[in-house]
Short mmCIF file of C-alpha atoms in Angstrom, two decimals:
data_model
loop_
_atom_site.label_atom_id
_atom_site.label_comp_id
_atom_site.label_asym_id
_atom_site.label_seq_id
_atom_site.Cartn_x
_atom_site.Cartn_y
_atom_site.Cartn_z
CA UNK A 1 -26.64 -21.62 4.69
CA UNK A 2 -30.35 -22.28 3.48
CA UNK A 3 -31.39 -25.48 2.07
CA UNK A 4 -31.98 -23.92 -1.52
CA UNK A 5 -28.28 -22.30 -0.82
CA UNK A 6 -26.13 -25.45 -0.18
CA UNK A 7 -28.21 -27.85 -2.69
CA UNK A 8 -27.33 -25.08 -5.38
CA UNK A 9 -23.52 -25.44 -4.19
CA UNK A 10 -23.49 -28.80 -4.27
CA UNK A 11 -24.73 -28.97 -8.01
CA UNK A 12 -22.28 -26.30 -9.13
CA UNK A 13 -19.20 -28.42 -7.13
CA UNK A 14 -20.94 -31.64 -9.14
CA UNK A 15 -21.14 -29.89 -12.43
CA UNK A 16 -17.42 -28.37 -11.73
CA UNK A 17 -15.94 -32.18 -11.30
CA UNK A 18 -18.18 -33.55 -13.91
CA UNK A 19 -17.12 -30.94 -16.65
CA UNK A 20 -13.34 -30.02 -15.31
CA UNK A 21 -11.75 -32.35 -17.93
CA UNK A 22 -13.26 -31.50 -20.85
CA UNK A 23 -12.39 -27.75 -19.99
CA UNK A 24 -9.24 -28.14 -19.59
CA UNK A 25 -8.41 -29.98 -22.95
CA UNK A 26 -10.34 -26.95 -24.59
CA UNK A 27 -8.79 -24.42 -22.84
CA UNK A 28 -5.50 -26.03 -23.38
CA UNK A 29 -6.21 -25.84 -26.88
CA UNK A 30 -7.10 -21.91 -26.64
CA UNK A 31 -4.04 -21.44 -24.73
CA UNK A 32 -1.49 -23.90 -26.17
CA UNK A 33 -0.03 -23.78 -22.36
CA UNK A 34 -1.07 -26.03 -19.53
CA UNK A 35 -1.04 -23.17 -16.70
CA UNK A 36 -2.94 -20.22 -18.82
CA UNK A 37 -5.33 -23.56 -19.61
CA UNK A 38 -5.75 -23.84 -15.58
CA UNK A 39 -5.96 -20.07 -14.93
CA UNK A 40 -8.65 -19.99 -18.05
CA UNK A 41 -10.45 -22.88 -16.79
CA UNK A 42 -10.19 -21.14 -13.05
CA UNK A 43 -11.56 -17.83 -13.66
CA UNK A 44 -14.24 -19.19 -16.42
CA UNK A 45 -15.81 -21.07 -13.44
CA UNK A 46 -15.55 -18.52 -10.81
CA UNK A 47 -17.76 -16.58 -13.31
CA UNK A 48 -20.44 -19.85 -13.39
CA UNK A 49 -20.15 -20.42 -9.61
CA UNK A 50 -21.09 -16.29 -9.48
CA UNK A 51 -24.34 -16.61 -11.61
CA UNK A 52 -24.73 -20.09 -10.88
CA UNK A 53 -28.45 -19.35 -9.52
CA UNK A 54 -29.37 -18.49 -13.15
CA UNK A 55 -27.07 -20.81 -15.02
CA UNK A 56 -27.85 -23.93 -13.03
CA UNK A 57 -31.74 -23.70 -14.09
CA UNK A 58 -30.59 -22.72 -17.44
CA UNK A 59 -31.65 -25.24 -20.54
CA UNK A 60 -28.34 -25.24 -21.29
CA UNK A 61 -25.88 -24.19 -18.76
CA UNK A 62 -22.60 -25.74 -20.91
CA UNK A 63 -23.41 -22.67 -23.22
CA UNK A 64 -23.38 -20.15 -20.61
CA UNK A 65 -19.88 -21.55 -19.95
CA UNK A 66 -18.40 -21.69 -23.34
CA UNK A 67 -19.41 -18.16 -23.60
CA UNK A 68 -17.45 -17.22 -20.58
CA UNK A 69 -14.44 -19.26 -21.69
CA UNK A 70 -14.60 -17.71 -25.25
CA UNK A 71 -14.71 -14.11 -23.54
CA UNK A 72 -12.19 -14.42 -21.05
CA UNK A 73 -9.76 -16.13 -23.98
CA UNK A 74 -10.43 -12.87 -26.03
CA UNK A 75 -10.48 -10.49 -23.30
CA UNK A 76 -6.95 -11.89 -22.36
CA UNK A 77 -5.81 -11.91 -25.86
CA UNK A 78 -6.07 -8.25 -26.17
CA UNK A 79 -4.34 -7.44 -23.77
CA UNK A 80 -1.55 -9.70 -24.14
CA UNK A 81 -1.07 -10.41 -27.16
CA UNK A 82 2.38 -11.96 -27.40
CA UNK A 83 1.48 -14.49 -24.61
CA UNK A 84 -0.23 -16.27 -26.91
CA UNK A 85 1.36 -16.12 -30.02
CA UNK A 86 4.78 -16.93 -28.60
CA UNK A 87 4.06 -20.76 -26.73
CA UNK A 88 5.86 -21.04 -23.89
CA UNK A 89 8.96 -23.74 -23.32
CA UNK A 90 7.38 -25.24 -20.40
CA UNK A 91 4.30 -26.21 -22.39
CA UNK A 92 5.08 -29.89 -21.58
CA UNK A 93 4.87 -30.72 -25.72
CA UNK A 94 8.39 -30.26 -26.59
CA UNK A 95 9.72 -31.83 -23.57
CA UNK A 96 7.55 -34.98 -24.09
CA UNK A 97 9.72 -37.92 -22.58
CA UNK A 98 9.36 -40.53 -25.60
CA UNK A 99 10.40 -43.68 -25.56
CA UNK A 100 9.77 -45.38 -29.26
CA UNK A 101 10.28 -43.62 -32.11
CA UNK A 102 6.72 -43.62 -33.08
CA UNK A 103 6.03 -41.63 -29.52
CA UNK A 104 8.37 -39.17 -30.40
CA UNK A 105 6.75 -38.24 -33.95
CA UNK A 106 3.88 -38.32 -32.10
CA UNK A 107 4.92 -35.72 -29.38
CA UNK A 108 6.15 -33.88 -32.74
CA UNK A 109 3.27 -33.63 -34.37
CA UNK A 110 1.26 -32.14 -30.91
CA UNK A 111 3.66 -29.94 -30.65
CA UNK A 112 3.15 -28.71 -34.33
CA UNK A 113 -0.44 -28.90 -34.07
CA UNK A 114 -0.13 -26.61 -30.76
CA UNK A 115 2.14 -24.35 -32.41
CA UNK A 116 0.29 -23.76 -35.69
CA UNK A 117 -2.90 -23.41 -33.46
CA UNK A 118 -1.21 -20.68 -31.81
CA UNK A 119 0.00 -18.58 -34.90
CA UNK A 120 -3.88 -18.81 -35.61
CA UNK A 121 -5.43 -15.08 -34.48
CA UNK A 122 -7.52 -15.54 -31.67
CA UNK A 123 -10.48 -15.58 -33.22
CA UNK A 124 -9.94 -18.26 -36.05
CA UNK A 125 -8.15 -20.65 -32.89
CA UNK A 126 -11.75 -20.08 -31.41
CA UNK A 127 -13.72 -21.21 -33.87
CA UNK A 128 -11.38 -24.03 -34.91
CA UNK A 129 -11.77 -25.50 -31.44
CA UNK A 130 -14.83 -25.03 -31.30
CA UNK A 131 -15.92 -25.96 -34.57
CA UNK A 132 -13.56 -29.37 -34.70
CA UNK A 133 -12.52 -29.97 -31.00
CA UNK A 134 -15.89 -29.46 -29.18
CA UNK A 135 -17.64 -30.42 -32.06
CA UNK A 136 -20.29 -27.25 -32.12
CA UNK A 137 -22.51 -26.31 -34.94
CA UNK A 138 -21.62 -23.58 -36.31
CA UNK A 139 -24.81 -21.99 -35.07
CA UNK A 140 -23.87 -23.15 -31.04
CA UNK A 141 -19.87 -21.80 -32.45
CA UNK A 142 -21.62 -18.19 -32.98
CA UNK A 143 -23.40 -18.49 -29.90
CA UNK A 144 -20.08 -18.97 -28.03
CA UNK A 145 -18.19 -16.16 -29.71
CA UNK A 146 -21.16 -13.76 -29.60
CA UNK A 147 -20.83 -13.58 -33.38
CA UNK A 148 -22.20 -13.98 -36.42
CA UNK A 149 -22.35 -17.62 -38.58
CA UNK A 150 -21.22 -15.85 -41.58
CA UNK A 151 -18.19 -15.07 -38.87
CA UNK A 152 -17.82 -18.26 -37.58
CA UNK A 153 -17.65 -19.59 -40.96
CA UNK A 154 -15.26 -17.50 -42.62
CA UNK A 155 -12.88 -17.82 -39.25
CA UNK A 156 -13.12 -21.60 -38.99
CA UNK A 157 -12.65 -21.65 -42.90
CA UNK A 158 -9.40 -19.35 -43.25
CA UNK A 159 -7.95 -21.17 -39.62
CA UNK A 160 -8.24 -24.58 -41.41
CA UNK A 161 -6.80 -23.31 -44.03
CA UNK A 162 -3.62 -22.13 -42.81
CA UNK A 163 -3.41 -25.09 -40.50
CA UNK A 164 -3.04 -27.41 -43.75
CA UNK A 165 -0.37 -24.78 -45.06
CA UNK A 166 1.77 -25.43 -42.20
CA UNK A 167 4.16 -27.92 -43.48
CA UNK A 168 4.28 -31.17 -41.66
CA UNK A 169 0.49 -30.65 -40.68
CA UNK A 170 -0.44 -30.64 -43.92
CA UNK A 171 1.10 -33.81 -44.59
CA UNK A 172 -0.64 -34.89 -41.41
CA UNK A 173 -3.59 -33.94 -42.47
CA UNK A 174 -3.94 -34.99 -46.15
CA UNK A 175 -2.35 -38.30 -45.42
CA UNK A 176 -4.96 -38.99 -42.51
CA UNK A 177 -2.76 -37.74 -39.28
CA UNK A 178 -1.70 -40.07 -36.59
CA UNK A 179 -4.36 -42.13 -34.99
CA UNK B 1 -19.97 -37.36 -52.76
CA UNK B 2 -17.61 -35.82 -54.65
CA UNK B 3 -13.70 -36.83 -54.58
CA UNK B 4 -13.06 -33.26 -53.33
CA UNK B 5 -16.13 -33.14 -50.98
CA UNK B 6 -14.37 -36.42 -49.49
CA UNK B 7 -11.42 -34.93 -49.22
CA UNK B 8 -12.74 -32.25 -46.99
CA UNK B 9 -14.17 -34.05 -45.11
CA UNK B 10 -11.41 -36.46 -43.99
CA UNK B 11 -9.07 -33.33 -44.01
CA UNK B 12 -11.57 -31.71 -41.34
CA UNK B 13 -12.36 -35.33 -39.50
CA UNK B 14 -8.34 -35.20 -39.08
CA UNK B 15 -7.93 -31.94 -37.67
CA UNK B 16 -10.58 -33.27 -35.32
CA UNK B 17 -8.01 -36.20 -34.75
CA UNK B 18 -5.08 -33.93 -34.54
CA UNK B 19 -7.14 -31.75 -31.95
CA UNK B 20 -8.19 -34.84 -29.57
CA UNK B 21 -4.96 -35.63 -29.50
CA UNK B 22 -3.41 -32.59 -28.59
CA UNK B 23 -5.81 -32.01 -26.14
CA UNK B 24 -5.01 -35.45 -24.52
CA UNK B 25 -1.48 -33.90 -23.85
CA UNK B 26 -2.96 -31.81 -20.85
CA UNK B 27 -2.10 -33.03 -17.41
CA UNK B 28 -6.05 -32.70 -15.90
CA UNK B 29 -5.51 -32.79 -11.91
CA UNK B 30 -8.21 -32.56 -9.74
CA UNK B 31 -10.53 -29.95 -10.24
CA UNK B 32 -9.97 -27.11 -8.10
CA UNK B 33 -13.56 -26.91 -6.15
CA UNK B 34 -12.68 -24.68 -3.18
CA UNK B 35 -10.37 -22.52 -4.87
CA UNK B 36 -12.95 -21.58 -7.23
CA UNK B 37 -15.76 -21.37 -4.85
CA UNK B 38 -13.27 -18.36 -3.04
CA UNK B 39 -12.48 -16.91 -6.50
CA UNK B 40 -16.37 -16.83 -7.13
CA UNK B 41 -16.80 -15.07 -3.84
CA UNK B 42 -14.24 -12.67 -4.10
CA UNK B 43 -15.65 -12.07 -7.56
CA UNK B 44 -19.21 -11.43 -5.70
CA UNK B 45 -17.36 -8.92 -3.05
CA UNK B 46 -16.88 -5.02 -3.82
CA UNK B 47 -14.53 -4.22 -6.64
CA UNK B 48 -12.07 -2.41 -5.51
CA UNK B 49 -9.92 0.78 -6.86
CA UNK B 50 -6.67 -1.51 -7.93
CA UNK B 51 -4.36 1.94 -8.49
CA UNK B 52 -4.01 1.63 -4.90
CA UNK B 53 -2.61 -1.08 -3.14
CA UNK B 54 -5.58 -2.63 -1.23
CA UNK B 55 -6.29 -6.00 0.82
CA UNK B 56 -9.53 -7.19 0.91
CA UNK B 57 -11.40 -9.98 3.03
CA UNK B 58 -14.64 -11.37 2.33
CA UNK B 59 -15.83 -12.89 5.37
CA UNK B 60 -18.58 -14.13 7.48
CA UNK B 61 -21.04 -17.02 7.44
CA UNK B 62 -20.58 -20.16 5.48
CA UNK B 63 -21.13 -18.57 1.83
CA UNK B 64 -24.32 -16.78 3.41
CA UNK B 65 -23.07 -13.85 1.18
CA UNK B 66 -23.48 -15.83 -2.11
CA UNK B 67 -26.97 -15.33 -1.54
CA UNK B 68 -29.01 -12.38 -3.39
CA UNK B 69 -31.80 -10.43 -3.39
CA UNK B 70 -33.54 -8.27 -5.56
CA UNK B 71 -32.90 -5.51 -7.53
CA UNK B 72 -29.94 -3.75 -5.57
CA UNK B 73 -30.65 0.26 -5.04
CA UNK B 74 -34.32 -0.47 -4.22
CA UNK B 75 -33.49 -0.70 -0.15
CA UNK B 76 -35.75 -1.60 2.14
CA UNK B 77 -38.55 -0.75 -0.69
CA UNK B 78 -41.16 -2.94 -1.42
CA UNK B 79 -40.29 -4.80 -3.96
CA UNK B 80 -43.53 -5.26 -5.78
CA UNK B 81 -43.85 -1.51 -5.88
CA UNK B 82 -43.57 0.06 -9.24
CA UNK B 83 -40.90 2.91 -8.89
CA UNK B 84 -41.95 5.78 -10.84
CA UNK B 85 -38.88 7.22 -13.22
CA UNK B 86 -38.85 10.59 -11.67
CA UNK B 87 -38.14 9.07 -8.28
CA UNK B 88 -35.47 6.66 -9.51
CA UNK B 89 -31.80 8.11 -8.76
CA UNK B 90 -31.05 7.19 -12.37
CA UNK B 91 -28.72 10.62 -13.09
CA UNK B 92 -28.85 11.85 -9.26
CA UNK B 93 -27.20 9.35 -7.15
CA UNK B 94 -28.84 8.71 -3.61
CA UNK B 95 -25.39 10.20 -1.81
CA UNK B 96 -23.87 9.39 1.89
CA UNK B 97 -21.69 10.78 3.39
CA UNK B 98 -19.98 7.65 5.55
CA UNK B 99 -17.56 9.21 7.64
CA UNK B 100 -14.96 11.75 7.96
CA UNK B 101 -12.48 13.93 9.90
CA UNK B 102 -9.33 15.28 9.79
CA UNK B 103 -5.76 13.65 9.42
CA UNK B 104 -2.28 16.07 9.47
CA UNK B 105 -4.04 19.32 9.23
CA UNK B 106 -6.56 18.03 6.40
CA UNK B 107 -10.35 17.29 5.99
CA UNK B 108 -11.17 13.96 4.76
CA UNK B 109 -14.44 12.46 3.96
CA UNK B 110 -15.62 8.89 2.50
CA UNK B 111 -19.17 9.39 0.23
CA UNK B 112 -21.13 6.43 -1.03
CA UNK B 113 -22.69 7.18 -4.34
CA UNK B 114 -25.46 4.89 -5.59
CA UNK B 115 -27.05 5.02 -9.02
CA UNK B 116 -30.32 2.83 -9.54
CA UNK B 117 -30.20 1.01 -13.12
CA UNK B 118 -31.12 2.32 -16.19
CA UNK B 119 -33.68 0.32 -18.46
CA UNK B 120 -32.56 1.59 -21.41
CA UNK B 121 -29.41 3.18 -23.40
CA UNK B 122 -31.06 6.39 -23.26
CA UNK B 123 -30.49 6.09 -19.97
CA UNK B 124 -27.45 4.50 -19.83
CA UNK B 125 -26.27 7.32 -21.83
CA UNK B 126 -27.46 9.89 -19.36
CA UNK B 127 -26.01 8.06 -16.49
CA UNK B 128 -22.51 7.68 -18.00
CA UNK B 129 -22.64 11.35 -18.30
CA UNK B 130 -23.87 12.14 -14.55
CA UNK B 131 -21.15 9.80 -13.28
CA UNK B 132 -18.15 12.02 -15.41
CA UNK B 133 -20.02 14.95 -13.65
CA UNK B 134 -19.93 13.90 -10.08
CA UNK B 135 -16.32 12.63 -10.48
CA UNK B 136 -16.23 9.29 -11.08
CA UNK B 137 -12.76 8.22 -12.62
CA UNK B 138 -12.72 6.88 -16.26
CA UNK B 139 -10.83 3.52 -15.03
CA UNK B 140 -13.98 3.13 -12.58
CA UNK B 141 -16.71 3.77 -14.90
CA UNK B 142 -18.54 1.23 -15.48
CA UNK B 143 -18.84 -0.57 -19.15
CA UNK B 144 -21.23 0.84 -21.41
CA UNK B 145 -22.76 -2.52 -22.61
CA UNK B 146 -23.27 -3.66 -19.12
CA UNK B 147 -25.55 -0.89 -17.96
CA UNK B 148 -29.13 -1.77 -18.33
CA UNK B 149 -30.53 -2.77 -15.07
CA UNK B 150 -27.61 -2.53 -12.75
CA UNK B 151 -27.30 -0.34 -9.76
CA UNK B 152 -24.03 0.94 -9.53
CA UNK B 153 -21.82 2.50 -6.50
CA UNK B 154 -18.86 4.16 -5.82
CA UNK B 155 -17.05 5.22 -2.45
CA UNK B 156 -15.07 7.95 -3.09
CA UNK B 157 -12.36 9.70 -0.45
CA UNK B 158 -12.29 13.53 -0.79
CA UNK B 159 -9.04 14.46 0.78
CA UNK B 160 -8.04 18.05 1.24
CA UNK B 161 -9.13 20.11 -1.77
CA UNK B 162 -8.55 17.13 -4.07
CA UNK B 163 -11.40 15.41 -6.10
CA UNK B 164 -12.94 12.46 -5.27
CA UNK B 165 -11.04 9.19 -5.34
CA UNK B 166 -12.60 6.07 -6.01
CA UNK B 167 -12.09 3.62 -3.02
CA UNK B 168 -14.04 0.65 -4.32
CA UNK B 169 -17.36 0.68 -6.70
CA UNK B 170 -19.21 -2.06 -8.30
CA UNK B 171 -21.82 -2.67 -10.66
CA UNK B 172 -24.34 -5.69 -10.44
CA UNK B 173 -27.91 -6.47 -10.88
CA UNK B 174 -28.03 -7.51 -7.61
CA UNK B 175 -26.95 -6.97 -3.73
CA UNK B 176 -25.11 -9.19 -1.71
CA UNK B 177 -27.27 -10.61 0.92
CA UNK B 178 -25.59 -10.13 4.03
CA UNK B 179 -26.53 -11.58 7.45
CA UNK B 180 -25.53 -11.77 10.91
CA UNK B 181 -21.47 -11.25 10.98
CA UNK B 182 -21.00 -11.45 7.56
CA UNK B 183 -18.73 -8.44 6.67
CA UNK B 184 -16.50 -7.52 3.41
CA UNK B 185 -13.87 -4.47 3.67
CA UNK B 186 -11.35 -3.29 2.26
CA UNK B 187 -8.09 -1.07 3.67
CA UNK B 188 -5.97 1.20 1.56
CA UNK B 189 -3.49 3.90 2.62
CA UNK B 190 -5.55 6.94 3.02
CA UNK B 191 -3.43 9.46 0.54
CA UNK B 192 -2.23 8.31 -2.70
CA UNK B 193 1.35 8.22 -3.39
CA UNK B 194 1.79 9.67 0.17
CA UNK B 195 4.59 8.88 2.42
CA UNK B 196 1.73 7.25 4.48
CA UNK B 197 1.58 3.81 2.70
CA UNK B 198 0.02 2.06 5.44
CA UNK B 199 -3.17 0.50 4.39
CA UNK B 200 -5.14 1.89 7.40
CA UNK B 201 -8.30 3.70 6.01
CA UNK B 202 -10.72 0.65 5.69
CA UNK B 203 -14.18 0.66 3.86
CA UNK B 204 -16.34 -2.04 4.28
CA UNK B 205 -20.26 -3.21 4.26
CA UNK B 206 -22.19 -5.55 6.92
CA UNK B 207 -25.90 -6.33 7.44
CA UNK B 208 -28.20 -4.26 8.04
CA UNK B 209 -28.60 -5.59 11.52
CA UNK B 210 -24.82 -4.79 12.51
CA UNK B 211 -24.40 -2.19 15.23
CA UNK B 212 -20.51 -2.80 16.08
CA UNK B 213 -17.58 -2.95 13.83
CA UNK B 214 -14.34 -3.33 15.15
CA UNK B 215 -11.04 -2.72 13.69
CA UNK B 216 -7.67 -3.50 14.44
CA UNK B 217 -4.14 -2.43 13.41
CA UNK B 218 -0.68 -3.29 13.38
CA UNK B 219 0.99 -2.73 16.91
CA UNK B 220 -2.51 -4.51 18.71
CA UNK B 221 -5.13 -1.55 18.67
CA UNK B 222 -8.29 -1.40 17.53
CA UNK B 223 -10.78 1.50 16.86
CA UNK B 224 -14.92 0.41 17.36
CA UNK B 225 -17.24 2.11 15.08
CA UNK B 226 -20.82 2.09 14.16
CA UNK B 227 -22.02 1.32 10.49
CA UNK B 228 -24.84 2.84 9.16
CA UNK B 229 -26.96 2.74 6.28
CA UNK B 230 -26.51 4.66 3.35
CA UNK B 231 -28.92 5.77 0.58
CA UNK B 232 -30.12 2.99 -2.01
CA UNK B 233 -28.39 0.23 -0.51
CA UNK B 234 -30.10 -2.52 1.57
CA UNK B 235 -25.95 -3.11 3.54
CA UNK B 236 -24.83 -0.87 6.32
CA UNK B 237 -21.76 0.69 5.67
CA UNK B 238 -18.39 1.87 7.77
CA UNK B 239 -15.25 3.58 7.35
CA UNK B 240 -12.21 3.25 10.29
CA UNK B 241 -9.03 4.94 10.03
CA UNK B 242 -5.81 3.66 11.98
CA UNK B 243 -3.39 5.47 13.40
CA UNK B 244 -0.71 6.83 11.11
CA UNK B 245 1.52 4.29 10.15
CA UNK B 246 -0.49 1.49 11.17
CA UNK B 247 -1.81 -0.89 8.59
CA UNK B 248 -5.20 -2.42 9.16
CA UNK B 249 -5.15 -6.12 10.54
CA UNK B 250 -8.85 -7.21 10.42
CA UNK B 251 -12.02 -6.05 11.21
CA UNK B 252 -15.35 -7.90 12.33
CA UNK B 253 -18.49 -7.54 13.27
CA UNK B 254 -18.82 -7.13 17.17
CA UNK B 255 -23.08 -7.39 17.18
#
């Protein structure tokens, strides 16, 4: 391998490690399921590491990525659809070993959070984790779901929306959640 | 600010919250490095037909094939040399034939198709429609949107009097580099739905420098065959087919 070759591999492996974390949580978020969060994570970067060359000289190569992510999310979505809007037991949320009663409303409210997120269509869960979890303008938002701000808005607006209709989370929510 | 502005705002700033803390419920692990580095390459490596079942290795140098090159269907052309549009293979593919012969009684043949890229939708549009002509199946074609300067190609297996069959086929903006022993291939039984399921015809692409493949099948044989280059594509090419039965093992590159 040239010099160019294995100095490029070593800055995607560094920018793998380095951002692997933060993924995850998102994708976990996207997912609502710790091993579609690893597969999403997985196959997001095997699309970086394959036009790593351009990405890693990018301005911005965290961009590139969220795009991926969003696409492979949606892509996956279509095709199968009940995945997502039916979380899985083995999430980890409901089985959350607690051991105070303040743990256990805690693990409660996660796992209400996760579950409202997932009754969210696609789209709206996209721009709600994007918009309030990665903390993206709702110009970078657009940019990630190859849409329109008008679109990001109106998603991020109606997911919020029915989030605080949830019972519980709305109680959560106007009362100033758990912190 | 307005009680209601303040409102939204701490019912938004809690969602946040909410979201951090959901997110915290993730077991992290240790990032994945090599498995993703093979996903990537097998990601770089031929797509293959997936109605049949097919096995495919990506092998060689130390990531050698992660490498790229210029604007794939453009060969051994100079690259600085402005192609004119009549001469670009744009809704005429360059075409190869790769190999063939006959198996129970029937004539077989593998063709490489190559189509350079379009640089526009007008194009696109005309190449979408040459690729329906010549054969290529809908589940192959490639998408629409992801036309405009990518070279595309297709091995298809013409078995008998049936219509082409798409063996593998990809569509990139650029080539694999491949060097020395690098070689990707994959094997696939050679009729579909046949009572031959053995994966034993195998496809595959080397460097241009490779003069000897060899493959090898179940029960310890191995055939020896010579790639050669093909039309619009800077990779050498080969096609070996194992005895019936017999499911392809491995191949490599001899020299």
């Amino acid at each position: 391998m040239g010099d160019g070759k294995q100095a490029r591999s070593e800055e995607f492996q560094s920018f793998m490690v380095g951002r692997w974390p933060r993924l995850m949580r998102t994708a976990f978020l996207l997912t609502g399921e710790q091993h579609a969060a690893e597969d999403l994570v997985q196959s997001t970067l095997e699309q970086v590491y394959v036009a790593w060359r351009r990405v890693g000289s990018a301005d911005d190569p965290e961009a590139y990525v969220r795009r991926v992510m969003i696409n492979l999310h949606a892509r996956k979505h279509r095709r199968r659809l009940k995945e997502f809007l039916a979380p899985r037991d083995d999430s980890g949320l409901v089985h959350e070993v607690a051991d105070t009663g303040d743990r256990i409303a805690q693990a409660d409210d996660r796992s209400a959070l996760l579950e409202a997120l997932a009754q969210l269509p696609p789209r709206q869960r996209e721009a709600v984790v994007l918009r309030y979890w990665e903390d993206l303008t709702e110009t970078q938002t657009a940019e990630a779901m190859g849409c329109s701000v008008g679109t990001v808005k109106s998603n991020a607006a109606k997911g919020i929306t029915k989030l605080r209709a949830i019972p519980g989370l709305a109680g959560m929510v106007t009362h100033g959640g758990r912190k | 600010m307005s009680a209601d502005r303040e409102k939204h705002d701490m019912t938004q700033t809690d969602i946040a919250l909410l979201l951090a803390d959901a997110a915290d419920e993730v077991e992290i692990g240790i990032a994945p490095v090599q498995a993703v580095i093979r996903g990537g390459r097998r990601r770089r490596a031929r797509r293959w037909a997936v109605a049949a079942a097919t096995t495919m290795v990506l092998a060689g140098s130390t990531g050698a094939t992660l490498a790229v090159t210029g604007l794939p269907g453009d060969g051994q052309q100079d690259r600085g040399t402005s192609v004119a549009a009549e001469a670009r293979h744009v809704d005429r593919p360059h075409l190869t034939e790769l190999a063939g012969g006959t198996d129970q009684g029937q004539r077989w043949r593998v063709e490489l198709s190559v189509w350079d890229a379009p640089r526009d939708k007008a194009e696109v549009t005309r190449q979408l429609e040459a690729m329906r002509r010549y054969g290529i199946d809908a589940d192959a074609l490639p998408e629409r949107s992801h036309l405009v300067g990518k070279t595309s190609h297709f091995a298809s297996l013409y078995y008998g009097d049936r219509g082409g069959r798409v063996l593998l086929f990809d569509t990139a903006q650029e080539w694999n580099r491949m060097t020395g022993k690098d070689i990707e291939f994959g094997a696939l039984p050679l009729t579909k739905g046949g009572a031959d399921r053995a994966d034993r015809l195998v496809v595959g692409q080397v460097a241009a420098t490779a003069r000897q493949v060899e493959c090898t099948w179940e029960g310890g044989t191995g055939s020896v065959v010579r790639p050669r280059a093909a039309a619009g594509s800077p990779v050498k090419w080969f096609v070996c087919l194992g005895p019936a039965g017999k499911a392809n093992k491995s191949a490599w590159v001899m020299d």
